[in-house]
Each structure stands twice: as structure tokens, then as C-alpha cells.
Short mmCIF file of C-alpha atoms and ligand atoms in Angstrom, two decimals:
data_model
loop_
_atom_site.label_atom_id
_atom_site.label_comp_id
_atom_site.label_asym_id
_atom_site.label_seq_id
_atom_site.Cartn_x
_atom_site.Cartn_y
_atom_site.Cartn_z
CA UNK A 118 148.97 45.18 13.92
CA UNK A 119 145.35 46.40 15.58
CA UNK A 120 146.30 48.33 18.28
CA UNK A 121 143.12 47.68 20.30
CA UNK A 122 143.51 43.93 20.58
CA UNK A 123 146.85 43.47 21.70
CA UNK A 124 148.14 43.70 25.04
CA UNK A 125 151.34 44.67 25.92
CA UNK A 126 152.49 41.76 26.23
CA UNK A 127 152.16 40.69 22.69
CA UNK A 128 153.55 44.28 22.36
CA UNK A 129 157.26 43.20 23.88
CA UNK A 130 157.17 39.46 21.76
CA UNK A 131 156.61 41.73 18.38
CA UNK A 132 158.93 43.80 19.35
CA UNK A 133 161.57 41.36 20.29
CA UNK A 134 161.13 39.33 16.98
CA UNK A 135 161.69 42.21 14.59
CA UNK A 136 157.75 41.44 13.61
CA UNK A 137 157.41 45.81 14.64
CA UNK A 138 160.76 48.75 15.28
CA UNK A 139 159.21 50.66 17.94
CA UNK A 140 159.52 53.63 15.90
CA UNK A 141 156.72 52.56 13.84
CA UNK A 142 154.82 51.47 17.03
CA UNK A 143 155.54 54.91 18.08
CA UNK A 144 154.25 56.26 15.18
CA UNK A 145 150.76 53.97 15.70
CA UNK A 146 150.24 55.60 19.05
CA UNK A 147 151.32 58.82 18.42
CA UNK A 148 148.72 59.14 15.17
CA UNK A 149 145.85 57.26 16.98
CA UNK A 150 146.24 60.03 19.65
CA UNK A 151 145.70 62.46 16.57
CA UNK A 152 142.56 61.36 16.08
CA UNK A 153 141.05 60.40 18.94
CA UNK A 154 142.67 62.67 21.88
CA UNK A 155 141.05 66.08 20.35
CA UNK A 156 137.38 64.54 21.03
CA UNK A 157 138.82 63.42 24.91
CA UNK A 158 141.33 65.48 26.36
CA UNK A 159 143.11 62.45 28.13
CA UNK A 160 146.66 63.64 26.95
CA UNK A 161 148.43 67.15 28.46
CA UNK A 162 151.83 67.55 26.49
CA UNK A 163 152.33 64.80 23.31
CA UNK A 164 156.14 65.60 22.07
CA UNK A 165 156.45 63.65 18.80
CA UNK A 166 160.56 64.24 18.08
CA UNK A 167 161.26 63.41 21.93
CA UNK A 168 159.70 59.80 21.70
CA UNK A 169 161.05 59.01 18.37
CA UNK A 170 163.83 60.12 19.06
CA UNK A 171 163.56 57.39 22.76
CA UNK A 172 161.89 55.28 20.05
CA UNK A 173 164.71 54.89 17.02
CA UNK A 174 167.24 54.44 20.19
CA UNK A 175 165.26 51.51 21.35
CA UNK A 176 165.13 49.94 17.61
CA UNK A 177 169.24 50.38 18.11
CA UNK A 178 169.42 48.42 21.71
CA UNK A 179 166.62 45.58 20.14
CA UNK A 180 169.43 45.30 17.91
CA UNK A 181 172.22 44.70 20.18
CA UNK A 182 170.40 42.34 21.76
CA UNK A 183 170.35 44.25 25.14
CA UNK A 184 166.60 44.28 25.57
CA UNK A 185 164.43 43.80 28.35
CA UNK A 186 160.31 43.34 28.53
CA UNK A 187 159.64 47.22 28.06
CA UNK A 188 162.32 48.22 25.78
CA UNK A 189 160.65 50.16 22.94
CA UNK A 190 157.45 50.53 24.72
CA UNK A 191 155.86 54.13 24.72
CA UNK A 192 154.34 55.10 28.32
CA UNK A 193 152.27 57.14 29.36
CA UNK A 194 152.35 59.54 32.34
CA UNK A 195 150.32 61.31 34.57
CA UNK A 196 151.66 64.74 34.97
CA UNK A 197 152.09 64.81 38.55
CA UNK A 198 155.72 61.94 37.59
CA UNK A 199 158.22 64.78 37.11
CA UNK A 200 160.78 64.12 33.71
CA UNK A 201 163.44 66.20 32.31
CA UNK A 202 162.52 68.44 29.91
CA UNK A 203 159.02 68.00 30.24
CA UNK A 204 156.17 70.46 30.60
CA UNK A 205 155.35 68.71 33.64
CA UNK A 206 152.46 70.44 35.41
CA UNK A 207 150.23 68.21 37.61
CA UNK A 208 146.58 69.74 36.01
CA UNK A 209 147.51 73.05 37.61
CA UNK A 210 147.86 76.56 36.57
CA UNK A 211 150.56 76.70 39.40
CA UNK A 212 152.88 74.75 36.91
CA UNK A 213 151.88 75.35 33.80
CA UNK A 214 155.17 77.11 32.86
CA UNK A 215 157.31 74.38 34.93
CA UNK A 216 159.90 71.93 32.84
CA UNK A 217 161.09 69.73 35.52
CA UNK A 218 165.26 69.91 35.20
CA UNK A 219 165.00 66.06 36.74
CA UNK A 220 163.67 62.14 36.59
CA UNK A 221 161.73 61.45 38.99
CA UNK A 222 162.35 57.91 40.11
CA UNK A 223 160.16 56.30 38.59
CA UNK A 224 160.55 57.80 34.98
CA UNK A 225 164.32 57.09 35.58
CA UNK A 226 163.28 53.20 35.79
CA UNK A 227 161.13 53.35 33.05
CA UNK A 228 164.06 55.33 30.66
CA UNK A 229 166.65 52.57 31.98
CA UNK A 230 164.24 50.01 30.52
CA UNK A 231 163.95 51.81 27.36
CA UNK A 232 160.64 52.98 28.25
CA UNK A 233 159.64 55.45 25.56
CA UNK A 234 157.69 58.91 26.77
CA UNK A 235 154.20 58.11 25.00
CA UNK A 236 153.22 61.95 26.76
CA UNK A 237 152.30 63.54 29.66
CA UNK A 238 148.03 63.11 30.88
CA UNK A 239 145.82 65.35 32.05
CA UNK A 240 144.45 65.16 36.10
CA UNK A 241 142.54 66.84 38.28
CA UNK A 242 144.57 69.61 40.04
CA UNK A 243 147.49 68.32 42.34
CA UNK A 244 145.06 64.91 42.33
CA UNK A 245 142.35 66.14 44.36
CA UNK A 246 139.48 64.99 42.40
CA UNK A 247 137.36 61.98 41.35
CA UNK A 248 136.42 62.91 38.12
CA UNK A 249 138.84 64.99 36.08
CA UNK A 250 136.67 67.93 35.84
CA UNK A 251 138.74 70.28 38.01
CA UNK A 252 141.66 70.17 34.99
CA UNK A 253 143.33 73.85 34.75
CA UNK A 254 143.73 71.88 30.65
CA UNK A 255 139.52 71.10 30.65
CA UNK A 256 138.12 67.70 31.56
CA UNK A 257 138.91 64.46 29.76
CA UNK A 258 135.79 62.17 28.43
CA UNK A 259 134.76 58.55 29.41
CA UNK A 260 135.58 56.83 26.05
CA UNK A 261 132.67 54.45 27.12
CA UNK A 262 129.96 57.41 26.51
CA UNK A 263 131.32 61.55 27.16
CA UNK A 264 128.70 62.59 28.63
CA UNK A 265 130.37 60.52 31.42
CA UNK A 266 133.49 61.39 33.56
CA UNK A 267 136.33 59.28 33.46
CA UNK A 268 136.69 58.66 36.85
CA UNK A 269 139.89 60.47 38.75
CA UNK A 270 142.05 62.08 39.49
CA UNK A 271 143.81 59.68 36.89
CA UNK A 272 141.32 60.68 34.39
CA UNK A 273 143.55 60.97 31.83
CA UNK A 274 145.93 57.32 32.07
CA UNK A 275 142.67 55.70 32.95
CA UNK A 276 140.63 57.69 29.75
CA UNK A 277 144.49 57.37 27.37
CA UNK A 278 144.44 53.34 28.36
CA UNK A 279 140.79 52.26 27.67
CA UNK A 280 140.92 53.99 24.43
CA UNK A 281 144.01 51.88 23.63
CA UNK A 282 146.34 55.51 22.83
CA UNK A 283 148.87 53.46 25.16
CA UNK A 284 149.37 50.26 26.20
CA UNK A 285 149.99 51.25 29.81
CA UNK A 286 149.45 54.26 32.14
CA UNK A 287 151.48 55.38 34.91
CA UNK A 288 149.10 56.98 38.00
CA UNK A 289 148.90 57.94 41.40
CA UNK A 290 146.40 56.94 44.34
CA UNK A 291 146.03 59.23 47.02
CA UNK A 292 142.41 57.70 48.26
CA UNK A 293 141.39 55.61 44.77
CA UNK A 294 142.85 57.93 41.88
CA UNK A 295 143.97 54.42 40.32
CA UNK A 296 141.80 52.33 41.23
CA UNK A 297 138.62 54.97 40.85
CA UNK A 298 139.50 55.64 37.21
CA UNK A 299 140.30 52.41 36.66
CA UNK A 300 136.73 50.54 37.40
CA UNK A 301 135.02 53.34 35.41
CA UNK A 302 136.98 53.28 32.60
CA UNK A 303 136.57 49.81 32.41
CA UNK A 304 140.59 49.04 32.67
CA UNK A 305 142.92 47.65 35.04
CA UNK A 306 144.81 48.95 37.75
CA UNK A 307 146.78 48.42 41.34
CA UNK A 308 147.49 50.88 43.71
CA UNK A 309 151.16 49.02 45.62
CA UNK A 310 151.39 48.55 49.37
CA UNK A 311 152.79 51.61 50.24
CA UNK A 312 157.10 52.41 50.44
CA UNK A 313 157.00 50.38 46.87
CA UNK A 314 156.87 52.75 44.56
CA UNK A 315 159.00 56.19 45.35
CA UNK A 316 157.93 58.70 45.54
CA UNK A 317 160.59 60.35 44.63
CA UNK A 318 160.12 63.33 41.65
CA UNK A 319 155.96 62.28 41.94
CA UNK A 320 154.39 65.15 42.90
CA UNK A 321 153.56 66.03 46.78
CA UNK A 322 149.99 65.86 47.46
CA UNK A 323 149.29 63.80 51.02
CA UNK A 324 152.47 62.31 51.60
CA UNK A 325 151.69 59.68 54.02
CA UNK A 326 148.50 58.20 52.01
CA UNK A 327 150.42 59.05 48.47
CA UNK A 328 151.60 56.15 45.78
CA UNK A 329 152.12 55.29 42.48
CA UNK A 330 151.12 52.75 40.48
CA UNK A 331 149.76 51.47 36.75
CA UNK A 332 146.90 51.39 34.30
CA UNK A 333 146.87 49.22 32.12
CA UNK A 334 144.05 46.43 29.90
CA UNK A 335 144.55 43.54 32.05
CA UNK A 336 146.44 42.17 35.53
CA UNK A 337 149.24 40.41 33.72
CA UNK A 338 150.43 43.98 31.58
CA UNK A 339 150.31 45.95 35.18
CA UNK A 340 152.35 42.85 36.38
CA UNK A 341 154.28 43.23 33.47
CA UNK A 342 155.25 46.98 34.43
CA UNK A 343 155.22 47.13 38.34
CA UNK A 344 158.61 45.22 37.78
CA UNK A 345 159.32 48.12 36.30
CA UNK A 346 158.28 50.79 38.32
CA UNK A 347 159.11 49.43 42.10
CA UNK A 348 162.35 49.13 43.76
CA UNK A 349 164.21 50.83 46.76
CA UNK A 350 165.07 54.99 46.18
CA UNK A 351 167.28 55.83 49.00
CA UNK A 352 165.93 59.80 48.18
CA UNK A 353 162.31 59.02 49.27
CA UNK A 354 163.08 58.39 52.94
CA UNK A 355 159.53 55.43 52.75
CA UNK A 356 160.74 53.75 49.98
CA UNK A 357 160.88 50.02 51.64
CA UNK A 358 164.02 48.08 50.86
CA UNK A 359 163.43 45.07 49.56
CA UNK A 360 165.11 42.24 47.02
CA UNK A 361 163.45 42.43 43.71
CA UNK A 362 160.40 40.45 43.14
CA UNK A 363 158.76 39.02 39.70
CA UNK A 364 155.25 40.06 39.72
CA UNK A 365 154.67 38.00 37.10
CA UNK A 366 155.70 34.79 38.24
CA UNK A 367 152.89 33.61 40.31
CA UNK A 368 150.19 34.85 37.44
CA UNK A 369 149.26 31.52 36.84
CA UNK A 370 148.55 29.73 40.07
CA UNK A 371 145.73 27.84 40.78
CA UNK A 372 143.30 29.70 42.99
CA UNK A 373 142.25 26.28 44.85
CA UNK A 374 141.15 27.31 48.33
CA UNK A 375 141.49 31.59 48.51
CA UNK A 376 139.24 33.13 50.76
CA UNK A 377 137.26 35.98 49.59
CA UNK A 378 136.88 38.40 52.48
CA UNK A 379 133.38 40.36 52.03
CA UNK A 380 132.98 43.42 54.07
CA UNK A 381 129.43 43.79 55.10
CA UNK A 382 130.22 47.30 54.83
CA UNK A 383 130.56 47.29 51.23
CA UNK A 384 128.11 45.39 50.01
CA UNK A 385 123.73 47.00 50.80
CA UNK A 386 123.21 50.28 50.96
CA UNK A 387 124.79 52.85 49.21
CA UNK A 388 125.67 50.76 46.11
CA UNK A 389 123.86 51.49 42.87
CA UNK A 390 122.18 47.96 41.97
CA UNK A 391 123.16 47.18 38.68
CA UNK A 392 127.12 47.20 40.25
CA UNK A 393 125.94 45.16 43.05
CA UNK A 394 124.37 43.06 40.59
CA UNK A 395 128.20 42.90 38.48
CA UNK A 396 130.12 41.85 41.52
CA UNK A 397 127.75 39.12 42.83
CA UNK A 398 128.52 37.71 39.14
CA UNK A 399 132.16 37.70 39.23
CA UNK A 400 132.27 36.47 43.09
CA UNK A 401 130.12 33.66 41.21
CA UNK A 402 133.23 32.82 38.92
CA UNK A 403 135.83 33.09 41.47
CA UNK A 404 133.72 30.01 43.35
CA UNK A 405 133.83 28.58 40.00
CA UNK A 406 137.67 28.86 40.16
CA UNK A 407 137.82 27.44 43.58
CA UNK A 408 137.24 29.93 45.74
CA UNK A 409 135.12 30.29 48.79
CA UNK A 410 133.50 32.97 50.31
CA UNK A 411 133.94 34.64 53.86
CA UNK A 412 132.15 37.18 55.53
CA UNK A 413 133.97 39.64 57.01
CA UNK A 414 133.94 42.96 58.81
CA UNK A 415 135.96 46.01 58.56
CA UNK A 416 133.84 48.22 61.48
CA UNK A 417 135.23 51.93 61.02
CA UNK A 418 134.62 52.01 57.14
CA UNK A 419 132.09 54.35 57.52
CA UNK A 420 135.00 56.62 58.98
CA UNK A 421 137.42 56.40 56.27
CA UNK A 422 136.04 59.74 54.58
CA UNK A 423 136.07 61.55 56.87
CA UNK A 424 139.42 60.30 58.24
CA UNK A 425 140.70 60.99 54.89
CA UNK A 426 139.16 64.93 54.59
CA UNK A 427 141.16 65.34 57.57
CA UNK A 428 144.57 63.93 56.94
CA UNK A 429 144.93 64.24 53.32
CA UNK A 430 144.20 68.33 53.90
CA UNK A 431 146.19 68.76 56.49
CA UNK A 432 149.63 67.32 54.18
CA UNK A 433 148.29 68.85 51.07
CA UNK A 434 148.66 72.11 52.99
CA UNK A 435 152.08 71.32 53.97
CA UNK A 436 153.19 70.10 50.89
CA UNK A 437 151.40 73.07 48.38
CA UNK A 438 153.21 75.48 50.62
CA UNK A 439 156.07 75.36 48.35
CA UNK A 440 154.29 77.25 45.88
CA UNK A 441 154.68 81.01 46.35
CA UNK A 442 156.23 82.16 43.05
CA UNK A 443 159.33 82.86 44.00
CA UNK A 444 161.37 79.61 42.91
CA UNK A 445 158.71 77.38 40.69
CA UNK A 446 155.85 78.10 39.14
CA UNK A 447 152.90 80.45 38.17
CA UNK A 448 153.85 84.28 39.09
CA UNK A 449 151.29 87.23 39.93
CA UNK A 450 152.59 89.83 36.95
CA UNK A 451 151.58 92.87 39.31
CA UNK A 452 152.11 93.33 43.24
CA UNK A 453 152.79 95.34 45.80
CA UNK A 454 155.08 93.85 47.99
CA UNK A 455 156.46 90.31 48.56
CA UNK A 456 153.95 89.54 50.86
CA UNK A 457 150.69 90.46 48.17
CA UNK A 458 153.46 88.72 45.77
CA UNK A 459 152.68 85.90 47.43
CA UNK A 460 148.89 85.67 47.92
CA UNK A 461 148.64 86.70 44.43
CA UNK A 462 150.64 84.39 42.77
CA UNK A 463 148.53 81.75 44.80
CA UNK A 464 145.20 83.05 44.74
CA UNK A 465 145.78 83.48 40.91
CA UNK A 466 147.97 80.14 40.50
CA UNK A 467 145.66 77.58 42.12
CA UNK A 468 141.65 76.16 41.53
CA UNK A 469 138.92 76.26 44.19
CA UNK A 470 139.36 72.41 45.05
CA UNK A 471 143.29 73.09 45.94
CA UNK A 472 142.07 76.00 47.95
CA UNK A 473 139.40 74.84 49.83
CA UNK A 474 142.02 71.65 50.46
CA UNK A 475 144.49 74.22 51.95
CA UNK A 476 141.80 76.08 53.79
CA UNK A 477 140.63 72.73 55.67
CA UNK A 478 144.44 71.50 55.99
CA UNK A 479 145.73 74.85 57.53
CA UNK A 480 142.54 75.22 59.87
CA UNK A 481 142.98 71.14 61.27
CA UNK A 482 146.68 72.08 61.69
CA UNK A 483 145.80 74.80 63.81
CA UNK A 484 146.36 75.56 67.25
CA UNK A 485 143.38 74.59 69.42
CA UNK A 486 141.51 72.67 66.43
CA UNK A 487 144.80 70.20 66.67
CA UNK A 488 144.30 67.95 69.07
CA UNK A 489 140.60 68.00 67.84
CA UNK A 490 140.81 66.66 64.28
CA UNK A 491 144.57 66.22 63.56
CA UNK A 492 144.93 64.50 66.20
CA UNK A 493 141.86 62.10 66.56
CA UNK A 494 142.18 61.83 62.64
CA UNK A 495 145.25 59.61 63.68
CA UNK A 496 143.90 57.90 66.06
CA UNK A 497 141.03 56.33 63.36
CA UNK A 498 143.39 55.88 61.61
CA UNK A 499 144.90 52.83 63.89
CA UNK A 500 141.33 51.63 64.43
CA UNK A 501 140.91 51.39 60.52
CA UNK A 502 144.83 49.56 60.15
CA UNK A 503 143.38 47.05 62.70
CA UNK A 504 139.75 46.48 60.97
CA UNK A 505 142.42 45.04 58.50
CA UNK A 506 144.56 43.80 60.10
CA UNK A 507 141.59 41.31 61.87
CA UNK A 508 140.15 40.61 58.86
CA UNK A 509 143.03 39.25 56.86
CA UNK A 510 143.64 36.78 59.98
CA UNK A 511 139.96 35.19 58.22
CA UNK A 512 140.79 35.92 54.42
CA UNK A 513 143.20 35.77 51.94
CA UNK A 514 142.36 38.80 49.85
CA UNK A 515 138.96 41.04 50.55
CA UNK A 516 136.25 41.64 47.41
CA UNK A 517 134.14 44.30 46.84
CA UNK A 518 132.94 47.14 44.38
CA UNK A 519 135.41 49.62 43.18
CA UNK A 520 132.97 52.65 43.30
CA UNK A 521 128.91 53.27 44.39
CA UNK A 522 128.12 53.36 40.75
CA UNK A 523 128.87 53.84 37.64
CA UNK A 524 130.30 56.87 35.88
CA UNK A 525 128.34 59.62 36.85
CA UNK A 526 127.60 63.22 34.28
CA UNK A 527 130.19 66.05 34.17
CA UNK A 528 128.62 68.37 36.53
CA UNK A 529 126.67 65.56 38.64
CA UNK A 530 128.80 65.54 41.78
CA UNK A 531 130.62 69.26 41.23
CA UNK A 532 128.20 71.00 44.02
CA UNK A 533 128.58 69.26 46.47
CA UNK A 534 132.35 68.24 47.44
CA UNK A 535 130.65 65.70 50.01
CA UNK A 536 129.22 63.88 46.79
CA UNK A 537 132.25 64.18 45.44
CA UNK A 538 134.38 62.95 48.39
CA UNK A 539 132.05 59.12 48.69
CA UNK A 540 132.78 58.72 45.10
CA UNK A 541 135.94 56.89 47.26
CA UNK A 542 134.74 54.85 50.04
CA UNK A 543 135.95 51.28 49.22
CA UNK A 544 138.85 52.29 48.16
CA UNK A 545 140.17 55.30 50.56
CA UNK A 546 140.24 52.88 53.81
CA UNK A 547 143.28 51.26 52.00
CA UNK A 548 145.13 54.27 51.36
CA UNK A 549 144.95 54.66 55.24
CA UNK A 550 146.35 51.56 55.93
CA UNK A 551 149.15 51.41 53.46
CA UNK A 552 147.69 48.28 51.45
CA UNK A 553 148.24 46.89 48.16
CA UNK A 554 144.41 47.24 45.77
CA UNK A 555 143.62 46.45 42.98
CA UNK A 556 140.64 46.72 39.94
CA UNK A 557 140.21 45.25 37.64
CA UNK A 558 137.00 45.29 35.07
CA UNK A 559 134.22 43.20 36.10
CA UNK A 560 131.36 43.51 33.86
CA UNK A 561 129.10 47.01 32.40
CA UNK A 562 126.36 47.86 34.45
CA UNK A 563 123.74 50.59 33.63
CA UNK A 564 124.05 52.32 29.98
CA UNK A 565 126.29 50.20 29.32
CA UNK A 566 129.12 51.62 31.16
CA UNK A 567 131.75 49.35 33.12
CA UNK A 568 131.88 47.87 36.83
CA UNK A 569 134.82 47.48 37.78
CA UNK A 570 136.06 44.72 40.78
CA UNK A 571 138.53 45.81 44.14
CA UNK A 572 141.12 43.61 45.37
CA UNK A 573 142.68 44.41 48.14
CA UNK A 574 145.48 42.03 49.40
CA UNK A 575 147.71 42.18 52.67
CA UNK A 576 151.17 44.36 52.72
CA UNK A 577 153.52 42.91 49.93
CA UNK A 578 150.82 40.67 48.33
CA UNK A 579 150.82 42.48 45.04
CA UNK A 580 151.93 39.37 43.52
CA UNK A 581 149.77 37.62 44.73
CA UNK A 582 146.43 40.04 44.04
CA UNK A 583 148.01 39.72 40.47
CA UNK A 584 147.46 36.15 39.99
CA UNK A 585 143.70 36.28 41.65
CA UNK A 586 142.61 38.84 38.82
CA UNK A 587 144.74 36.99 36.40
CA UNK A 588 142.96 34.03 37.06
CA UNK A 589 139.81 35.96 36.59
CA UNK A 590 140.82 37.04 33.50
CA UNK A 591 141.61 34.41 31.91
CA UNK A 592 137.92 32.96 32.68
CA UNK A 593 136.29 36.07 31.49
CA UNK A 594 136.89 38.73 28.43
CA UNK A 595 135.82 41.51 30.12
CA UNK A 596 138.99 43.10 30.17
CA UNK A 597 139.23 42.67 26.49
CA UNK A 598 136.52 44.59 25.98
CA UNK A 599 137.05 48.44 23.94
CA UNK A 600 135.22 51.55 23.68
CA UNK A 601 133.85 51.37 20.07
CA UNK A 602 135.30 54.89 19.21
CA UNK A 603 138.56 52.25 19.85
CA UNK A 604 137.64 50.54 17.76
CA UNK A 605 139.66 52.05 14.80
N1 LIG J 1363 139.24 61.69 44.95
C1 LIG J 1363 140.31 61.57 46.57
C2 LIG J 1363 140.76 63.05 46.72
O1 LIG J 1363 140.33 63.63 45.91
C3 LIG J 1363 141.62 60.96 46.06
C4 LIG J 1363 142.71 61.00 45.03
C5 LIG J 1363 143.50 60.90 45.04
O2 LIG J 1363 144.08 59.48 45.61
N2 LIG J 1363 145.29 61.51 44.29
O3 LIG J 1363 141.52 63.50 47.60
#
């Protein structure tokens, strides 16, 4: 079986038909990881024996006739999801010794479905970044060009799927960390509506923005995985109780009459010419599929990055205060007293970007600045939500580029944090509004690097978004292209 060209759905069929066992499948993926990942760095932890034990259990379940669609399928998990007995680092030295004593809700759901944990993927430290250059475990290379970044913060998950080291991987998106790396690595990725996937056991960065999701080659595969990931969980107070939905049910629905909103602010200035060309070609494909274009406006788009960089650090400074060297994580080996122990442990355990966020966040929440920054940002956040509300009165989905350019080179943006922050200009407002968004491959730009098309929908329109993506993927084959190194 050629894992570079076999989709998750086909793997599931082969398992059910006993053409391959889960153990054989797991061994094949572990073999690919052993061969290819030393050059990519997409995994932090692999535990072969543990994965193979799960595979044997899955094979027994398949034999007993009680298997579901993900039984026996290996899934890679971003190292932000706590998995019992697994090292769970969040890409940080702070958690470099943390073996989780419990499972995240997402992990529980996969365990119940009989999926295997293939390994834990590399990421920007505490999910702060757009290039996976801030990980304590080293940077991840883009499988299309090892001199380029894979995007971030879920760069490990995206690179692993792009190189077909895993059929799918979990990821999280606070300001773009699913859609941006999916775009730069030429794969599909969905960030669901805020509240659809439980945040329990997903290490918190900015709680009002964080949302778990998935990356995979195709929209169909995203739907299959999302069926298992989504669901109410009482331990997350923002988890939403809704009846279970089959995200693959509408995949084939024709797109006749679909109104595509094109925000004026997502086109023109700030988008590189190669990306613009690929997006225009994708829009023409959608017109052939029966869709029409509607010009819309999201007037506060330019404010989304500044608003995010007040709110996300504010929430992060509070969330990260739990890392004090006492209960878990890194503790300095030498200190004078308790206060000194806190200081040294945090100084040694956190990297530069995390410290920058904690400082900014503490500042905007401090007395005297709270009204001017934090409160004002909350007000503008509401305006951004309202922008989307009026937009969805005129169109069914919104489309545009996922990123302003194709993958950039290592070190290109590390010396200027603001340049790095701007790589999320098209994705961040979606998190501020809590809407679902996805990115799918839509051709190639400069240097033969992938371009991502972003599709944004109204609340809980995941099934529709996947339908819109799937129809395009039936008419094109960008999602089936793999980087040369994966063709082994
Ligand atoms: N790049 C953004 C940041 O650095 C978003 C990260 C994310 O979505 N986790 O905060």
C-alpha cells in the first residue's frame, strides 16, 4: 500500500476489509517516520511499543466486528494535547519533564474510537508563533523545501501530514495555527466553531480564542476525523451542547447558487502576486461549479492583529502563571528562597517569545492601562464580530487567501515580531469572532510552494464548509500532490 497516495478513508476501508492490519499500518507509518523525520523534525515523541499495543487492541476490535471508522487508524497529536503516560511538552523547556497523568477530552474521544496515538508533534512554544521556530525541540522544516518554515504554531502536525508521516493530525488554532501551516504545507485544515471541540486537557494559551481542530490531506478526511473530535464535554465551560452531527453527510451536495463573499480587505495590497493568481484561479473553478461572487467588506480587518496582540497575551499571562516550578514542569536547581525559585524557574523554563507575551499581557491588564488597552480591544473585538454578521447576510461563505505569501525562509521574520504577527492577518479575525474556517491547497506559487485558500463560514457551518472544500477537491487535484521527499 502506497501511503503517499492513500487517503484516510481508503485506509479505513482496507482495515475493515482486512487487506491490512492496524499493526502493519502502524509499522508502516513508524517506518516512514524513522526514515523521513530526522530531516524534518515534525515529531517530539514517538513511542513505538505503546502505539503497537494500541494497534493490537484495534485489530482485536476489528476482528470482533465492533470497529468504527477510525479504529486502527494512527493519528498524530500536537504536543499541546495531554495524553496519559505520554510526555506532553507544548514545545517548551518548561514542560520538558511533564508526563501527563490524564487524557484530554479529544484524546479520550480518539481512544474510544479505537484510533492509535502515532506520536506527539512539534510546535511553537505554547503555540505562540507562525513558523515553528520557537520550539524548545528545534525547528520543523517544510517538506516542500527544507529551507522554508512549515508555518506555525502547528508546524509539526502540518509537516507530518504533508510528508504523509501520518494520515491526519490534531492541531490547535488561536489566531491561525491550523489554517496557516496547512496552507504553507499544502494540506487541508479546519478550525471549528469556538466551543465545538473541548479544550479540556488542551494546554491553554488564550482561552477565549483557542480551538482544537485537525489537518489532513483532504476535506473528506477532515470530516471523518472531526466526527470523532467534536462533542460536548462538561469539563470545558465553553463546550457547546449540540446534537452530534455527521460532518461527511453533505460532502457531495452541488454548489449551484453558492454565494461566495470576497472581502475587499483580503485582496489587493499586502498579498503577493503568486498567491493572488492562485486564489483567482480557484475562484474561477468555483464559478464553474455554480458559485457566484459577491463583493463584501470586513472593515475592521486591519485592527484584528493589534486587537489579538492585546487580548491573546492578556489571557496567556494569566494562563501561564500556573507554571511556577512547584506543581509541575521545570524547576531551577539553585535558588535562594521561594520568590527566587519562581523567578528562576520561569526565567529558565520559558523562551523569548513566551516571555514577550507574558510581559505584554501583564502590562495591558495592569491598573491604569486596563481601560486603554484590554477594554478597548474587547470593544473592537465586538466590532469585528459585527462585521462578519453583516457579511453573512450577503453571502454563504467567505473566501480569500489563507496567508499573504507562500512559506518564508528560516530567520526571515524572527528579528521583527510584528512582521511575524502579520502572517496571520487573514486568519486572526476568525478566532476573534469564534467562527469556523478552513484552508485547502489551491495550487502553487513562487518556488513551487503551496498556496492555501481560506473558506470561512457562519457559526456551526462545518459540514457546509467541508462540502464546499470537497467539491473543489473533486474537480482539482492540488490536495493529492505530495512533496518529492514523501514519494517513497
Ligand atoms: N501566530 C499566532 C500567535 O503567534 C497564532 C498562534 C496560534 O494560533 N496558536 O499567537
